[in-house]
Amino acid sequence: MFENRINLKSGAEIALMREAGRLNAQTLEAVKAEIRPGVTTGELNEVAESFQRAHGVYSPFKNYDPGNGVPFPGSICTSINEQMVHGIPGNRKLKEGDIISVDCGTVYEGFVGDSAFTVGVGEISAESQRLIDVTKEALEIATSLMVPGNHSGDIGSAIEAHVESHGFFSTHTYTGHGVGREMHESPQLTNYGVPGQGFLLREGMTIAIEPMVLIGTRRTKTLGDQWTVVSVNRKLTAHQENTIAVTKDGPLVLTSL
Ligand code: MG
Ligand code: MG
């Protein structure tokens, strides 16, 4: 990860990233189609891995080692209910009424696509649905602001303002990030900010925006598995992510179908 250098992408590089993003969206669609009560998160991981194998791509999540001593064992993150991000797929079965965030990455021709969604399992409560909807809306609002000349603080403050207007909390700990040949590049895009401050958006930037929304607190902690991030009050959380290119023609969502 380059702490200070932002890698601007050429049109040709953005075209490759669009393909990486499309394949990532297709992987997530394949996973989404299998979400139902009784399925395990390990089975969802298998769905992603077999789709990616069949398309000659792979997830940069697998064996990702940030130096916490536990390389990530899955190709996707599966985070259920109070688990906000980085849940490890395994034997846990989804139950009716759960909500689950699935986060995936795809490497295609050396470039990464990174995106995530949260959905309900079967019937969910009205509050759960509202949490998911507000998180999605925050991503949409943020995406619309990804134009040259805006500052990162415009994006972060818009995310937080939308989230707070619905009585929820935006994380101040976890961020979006540059994406390119590496899954995590400079700069970080916080989920809060001050309009007009932060880094300037420029043509050729490719950035993952990822609002993470909580109920009653913004505080989180990491479980003993060294990965799973949960809300400290164990209330529900939601997460939504797309990788976006800043272009002279406006925001280009790289991780759409
Ligand atoms: Mg992600
Ligand atoms: Mg990301």
Short mmCIF file of C-alpha atoms and ligand atoms in Angstrom, two decimals:
data_model
loop_
_atom_site.label_atom_id
_atom_site.label_comp_id
_atom_site.label_asym_id
_atom_site.label_seq_id
_atom_site.Cartn_x
_atom_site.Cartn_y
_atom_site.Cartn_z
CA MET A 1 0.00 0.00 0.00
CA PHE A 2 1.39 3.39 -1.01
CA GLU A 3 0.71 5.65 1.93
CA ASN A 4 1.07 8.90 0.07
CA ARG A 5 0.98 8.17 -3.62
CA ILE A 6 -2.31 7.93 -5.46
CA ASN A 7 -2.18 5.77 -8.60
CA LEU A 8 -4.17 7.47 -11.35
CA LYS A 9 -5.44 5.03 -13.99
CA SER A 10 -5.45 5.43 -17.76
CA GLY A 11 -8.54 4.73 -19.84
CA ALA A 12 -7.13 1.31 -20.78
CA GLU A 13 -6.53 0.47 -17.11
CA ILE A 14 -10.03 1.59 -16.18
CA ALA A 15 -11.42 -0.69 -18.92
CA LEU A 16 -9.61 -3.64 -17.31
CA MET A 17 -10.88 -2.61 -13.90
CA ARG A 18 -14.41 -2.45 -15.30
CA GLU A 19 -14.04 -6.09 -16.34
CA ALA A 20 -12.64 -7.05 -12.91
CA GLY A 21 -15.58 -5.22 -11.35
CA ARG A 22 -18.14 -6.88 -13.61
CA LEU A 23 -16.78 -10.32 -12.75
CA ASN A 24 -16.90 -9.38 -9.08
CA ALA A 25 -20.54 -8.32 -9.42
CA GLN A 26 -21.32 -11.61 -11.16
CA THR A 27 -19.62 -13.53 -8.37
CA LEU A 28 -21.72 -11.69 -5.80
CA GLU A 29 -24.90 -12.35 -7.83
CA ALA A 30 -24.11 -16.06 -7.80
CA VAL A 31 -23.67 -15.93 -4.02
CA LYS A 32 -26.83 -13.85 -3.52
CA ALA A 33 -28.88 -16.42 -5.40
CA GLU A 34 -27.96 -19.04 -2.78
CA ILE A 35 -28.75 -16.97 0.31
CA ARG A 36 -31.59 -18.65 2.20
CA PRO A 37 -32.26 -20.09 5.64
CA GLY A 38 -30.15 -23.20 6.22
CA VAL A 39 -27.25 -22.42 3.90
CA THR A 40 -23.86 -22.10 5.58
CA THR A 41 -21.46 -19.25 5.00
CA GLY A 42 -18.87 -21.85 3.97
CA GLU A 43 -21.22 -23.00 1.21
CA LEU A 44 -21.57 -19.41 0.03
CA ASN A 45 -17.78 -19.18 -0.08
CA GLU A 46 -17.73 -22.34 -2.23
CA VAL A 47 -20.22 -20.74 -4.65
CA ALA A 48 -17.90 -17.75 -5.06
CA GLU A 49 -14.80 -19.89 -5.48
CA SER A 50 -16.34 -22.16 -8.09
CA PHE A 51 -17.69 -19.19 -10.07
CA GLN A 52 -14.29 -17.52 -10.01
CA ARG A 53 -12.44 -20.73 -10.92
CA ALA A 54 -14.79 -21.25 -13.87
CA HIS A 55 -13.98 -17.72 -15.08
CA GLY A 56 -10.22 -17.92 -14.58
CA VAL A 57 -10.13 -15.29 -11.83
CA TYR A 58 -9.58 -15.37 -8.07
CA SER A 59 -10.24 -13.37 -4.93
CA PRO A 60 -7.45 -11.32 -3.37
CA PHE A 61 -9.11 -11.97 0.00
CA LYS A 62 -7.86 -15.59 0.07
CA ASN A 63 -4.77 -15.77 2.30
CA TYR A 64 -4.71 -11.97 2.60
CA ASP A 65 -2.31 -11.28 5.45
CA PRO A 66 -2.40 -7.84 7.07
CA GLY A 67 0.09 -9.01 9.69
CA ASN A 68 -2.41 -10.08 12.36
CA GLY A 69 -1.01 -13.62 12.31
CA VAL A 70 -4.10 -15.10 10.65
CA PRO A 71 -4.16 -15.00 6.82
CA PHE A 72 -7.82 -14.68 5.75
CA PRO A 73 -9.05 -18.20 4.96
CA GLY A 74 -11.97 -17.34 2.64
CA SER A 75 -12.55 -15.83 -0.78
CA ILE A 76 -15.45 -13.76 0.56
CA CYS A 77 -16.27 -12.12 3.87
CA THR A 78 -19.62 -13.14 5.35
CA SER A 79 -20.75 -10.89 8.18
CA ILE A 80 -24.04 -11.71 9.90
CA ASN A 81 -26.19 -9.32 11.97
CA GLU A 82 -23.92 -7.55 14.52
CA GLN A 83 -20.88 -8.57 12.47
CA MET A 84 -20.09 -5.47 10.43
CA VAL A 85 -17.25 -6.63 8.17
CA HIS A 86 -14.56 -9.31 7.77
CA GLY A 87 -16.62 -12.30 8.96
CA ILE A 88 -14.96 -15.61 8.11
CA PRO A 89 -17.05 -18.12 6.15
CA GLY A 90 -17.55 -21.44 7.92
CA ASN A 91 -20.13 -23.80 9.39
CA ARG A 92 -22.64 -21.21 10.58
CA LYS A 93 -26.08 -21.64 9.03
CA LEU A 94 -28.13 -18.61 8.05
CA LYS A 95 -31.46 -18.23 9.82
CA GLU A 96 -34.71 -16.61 8.74
CA GLY A 97 -34.56 -12.95 9.80
CA ASP A 98 -30.75 -12.64 9.74
CA ILE A 99 -29.08 -10.01 7.63
CA ILE A 100 -25.79 -10.80 5.93
CA SER A 101 -23.10 -8.70 4.31
CA VAL A 102 -21.10 -10.44 1.60
CA ASP A 103 -17.88 -8.75 0.50
CA CYS A 104 -15.81 -10.07 -2.39
CA GLY A 105 -12.84 -9.16 -4.52
CA THR A 106 -11.82 -10.29 -8.00
CA VAL A 107 -8.44 -10.08 -9.68
CA TYR A 108 -8.62 -9.90 -13.50
CA GLU A 109 -5.58 -9.16 -15.67
CA GLY A 110 -3.78 -7.88 -12.58
CA PHE A 111 -6.51 -5.45 -11.54
CA VAL A 112 -8.91 -5.70 -8.61
CA GLY A 113 -12.65 -5.17 -8.27
CA ASP A 114 -14.03 -4.83 -4.72
CA SER A 115 -17.70 -4.67 -3.76
CA ALA A 116 -20.17 -5.80 -1.13
CA PHE A 117 -23.88 -5.94 -0.39
CA THR A 118 -26.13 -6.57 2.61
CA VAL A 119 -29.40 -8.49 2.26
CA GLY A 120 -31.99 -10.11 4.46
CA VAL A 121 -32.38 -13.87 4.84
CA GLY A 122 -36.04 -14.66 4.18
CA GLU A 123 -38.39 -12.28 5.98
CA ILE A 124 -36.67 -9.56 7.98
CA SER A 125 -37.92 -6.86 10.36
CA ALA A 126 -38.83 -3.40 9.13
CA GLU A 127 -35.92 -1.92 11.08
CA SER A 128 -33.46 -4.36 9.50
CA GLN A 129 -34.73 -3.40 6.06
CA ARG A 130 -34.49 0.29 6.87
CA LEU A 131 -30.88 -0.15 8.01
CA ILE A 132 -30.03 -1.90 4.73
CA ASP A 133 -31.87 0.70 2.64
CA VAL A 134 -30.19 3.67 4.35
CA THR A 135 -26.76 2.07 3.80
CA LYS A 136 -27.52 1.59 0.10
CA GLU A 137 -28.78 5.14 -0.21
CA ALA A 138 -25.61 6.44 1.45
CA LEU A 139 -23.55 4.61 -1.18
CA GLU A 140 -25.69 6.04 -3.99
CA ILE A 141 -25.39 9.59 -2.66
CA ALA A 142 -21.63 9.18 -2.22
CA THR A 143 -21.27 7.77 -5.74
CA SER A 144 -23.02 10.77 -7.29
CA LEU A 145 -20.41 13.05 -5.69
CA MET A 146 -17.40 11.21 -7.18
CA VAL A 147 -16.57 13.89 -9.73
CA PRO A 148 -13.32 15.77 -10.40
CA GLY A 149 -13.03 18.85 -8.21
CA ASN A 150 -14.93 17.51 -5.22
CA HIS A 151 -13.04 16.70 -2.05
CA SER A 152 -13.12 13.47 -0.07
CA GLY A 153 -14.72 15.39 2.80
CA ASP A 154 -17.71 16.11 0.57
CA ILE A 155 -18.24 12.38 0.17
CA GLY A 156 -17.64 11.39 3.78
CA SER A 157 -19.82 14.14 5.20
CA ALA A 158 -22.66 13.24 2.80
CA ILE A 159 -22.48 9.59 3.89
CA GLU A 160 -22.58 10.48 7.56
CA ALA A 161 -25.28 13.12 7.16
CA HIS A 162 -27.58 10.67 5.41
CA VAL A 163 -26.94 7.93 7.96
CA GLU A 164 -27.48 10.27 10.93
CA SER A 165 -30.64 11.76 9.42
CA HIS A 166 -32.14 8.29 9.87
CA GLY A 167 -30.91 7.97 13.46
CA PHE A 168 -28.08 5.56 12.65
CA PHE A 169 -24.31 5.83 13.11
CA SER A 170 -21.55 5.83 10.50
CA THR A 171 -18.25 4.13 11.32
CA HIS A 172 -15.28 6.39 12.03
CA THR A 173 -12.90 3.44 12.17
CA TYR A 174 -13.29 1.65 8.85
CA THR A 175 -12.91 3.37 5.48
CA GLY A 176 -13.14 3.07 1.73
CA HIS A 177 -9.86 3.05 -0.18
CA GLY A 178 -8.10 3.31 -3.48
CA VAL A 179 -8.23 0.16 -5.63
CA GLY A 180 -6.04 -0.86 -8.57
CA ARG A 181 -3.36 -3.48 -8.92
CA GLU A 182 -3.63 -3.71 -5.14
CA MET A 183 -6.86 -4.25 -3.28
CA HIS A 184 -5.97 -1.47 -0.85
CA GLU A 185 -4.23 1.54 -2.31
CA SER A 186 -3.97 5.13 -1.20
CA PRO A 187 -6.02 7.15 -0.38
CA GLN A 188 -8.43 6.22 2.38
CA LEU A 189 -11.98 7.51 2.03
CA THR A 190 -13.51 7.99 5.48
CA ASN A 191 -17.20 7.55 6.18
CA TYR A 192 -17.31 11.03 7.74
CA GLY A 193 -15.68 14.33 6.90
CA VAL A 194 -15.88 18.06 6.44
CA PRO A 195 -17.10 19.45 3.09
CA GLY A 196 -14.28 21.00 1.07
CA GLN A 197 -11.59 19.22 3.08
CA GLY A 198 -9.61 16.04 2.50
CA PHE A 199 -8.07 14.97 -0.79
CA LEU A 200 -9.12 16.40 -4.13
CA LEU A 201 -10.87 14.02 -6.52
CA ARG A 202 -9.10 13.79 -9.86
CA GLU A 203 -9.81 12.05 -13.14
CA GLY A 204 -8.33 8.54 -13.11
CA MET A 205 -8.83 7.84 -9.42
CA THR A 206 -10.43 4.47 -8.68
CA ILE A 207 -11.86 4.24 -5.20
CA ALA A 208 -13.96 1.78 -3.22
CA ILE A 209 -16.70 3.58 -1.29
CA GLU A 210 -17.99 1.50 1.57
CA PRO A 211 -20.48 2.91 4.06
CA MET A 212 -20.84 0.83 7.23
CA VAL A 213 -23.84 1.68 9.36
CA LEU A 214 -24.62 0.87 12.99
CA ILE A 215 -27.47 1.27 15.47
CA GLY A 216 -27.01 3.15 18.75
CA THR A 217 -23.20 3.33 18.62
CA ARG A 218 -20.38 3.66 16.13
CA ARG A 219 -18.04 1.62 18.32
CA THR A 220 -16.83 -1.74 17.10
CA LYS A 221 -14.39 -4.40 18.22
CA THR A 222 -12.55 -7.29 16.60
CA LEU A 223 -13.30 -10.79 17.84
CA GLY A 224 -10.68 -13.32 18.95
CA ASP A 225 -10.52 -14.82 15.45
CA GLN A 226 -8.56 -11.63 14.61
CA TRP A 227 -10.95 -10.74 11.78
CA THR A 228 -14.64 -10.45 12.58
CA VAL A 229 -15.60 -6.86 13.42
CA VAL A 230 -18.77 -6.51 15.51
CA SER A 231 -20.73 -3.61 16.98
CA VAL A 232 -19.89 -3.36 20.69
CA ASN A 233 -23.61 -3.29 21.56
CA ARG A 234 -24.20 -6.33 19.32
CA LYS A 235 -26.95 -4.53 17.42
CA LEU A 236 -27.33 -5.00 13.69
CA THR A 237 -24.94 -3.44 11.20
CA ALA A 238 -24.96 -3.08 7.40
CA HIS A 239 -22.29 -2.59 4.76
CA GLN A 240 -22.46 -1.72 1.07
CA GLU A 241 -19.57 -1.20 -1.35
CA ASN A 242 -18.75 -0.38 -4.95
CA THR A 243 -15.51 0.51 -6.70
CA ILE A 244 -15.93 3.78 -8.62
CA ALA A 245 -13.76 5.49 -11.25
CA VAL A 246 -13.64 9.29 -11.26
CA THR A 247 -13.88 10.31 -14.92
CA LYS A 248 -14.39 13.57 -16.78
CA ASP A 249 -17.84 12.24 -17.73
CA GLY A 250 -18.77 11.61 -14.09
CA PRO A 251 -18.71 8.66 -11.73
CA LEU A 252 -18.30 5.25 -13.38
CA VAL A 253 -19.38 2.31 -11.21
CA LEU A 254 -16.83 -0.38 -12.02
CA THR A 255 -18.46 -3.12 -9.95
CA SER A 256 -21.92 -3.15 -11.55
CA LEU A 257 -23.19 -6.10 -13.59
MG MG B 1 -14.77 -5.10 -0.07
MG MG B 2 -13.02 -2.48 0.18
#
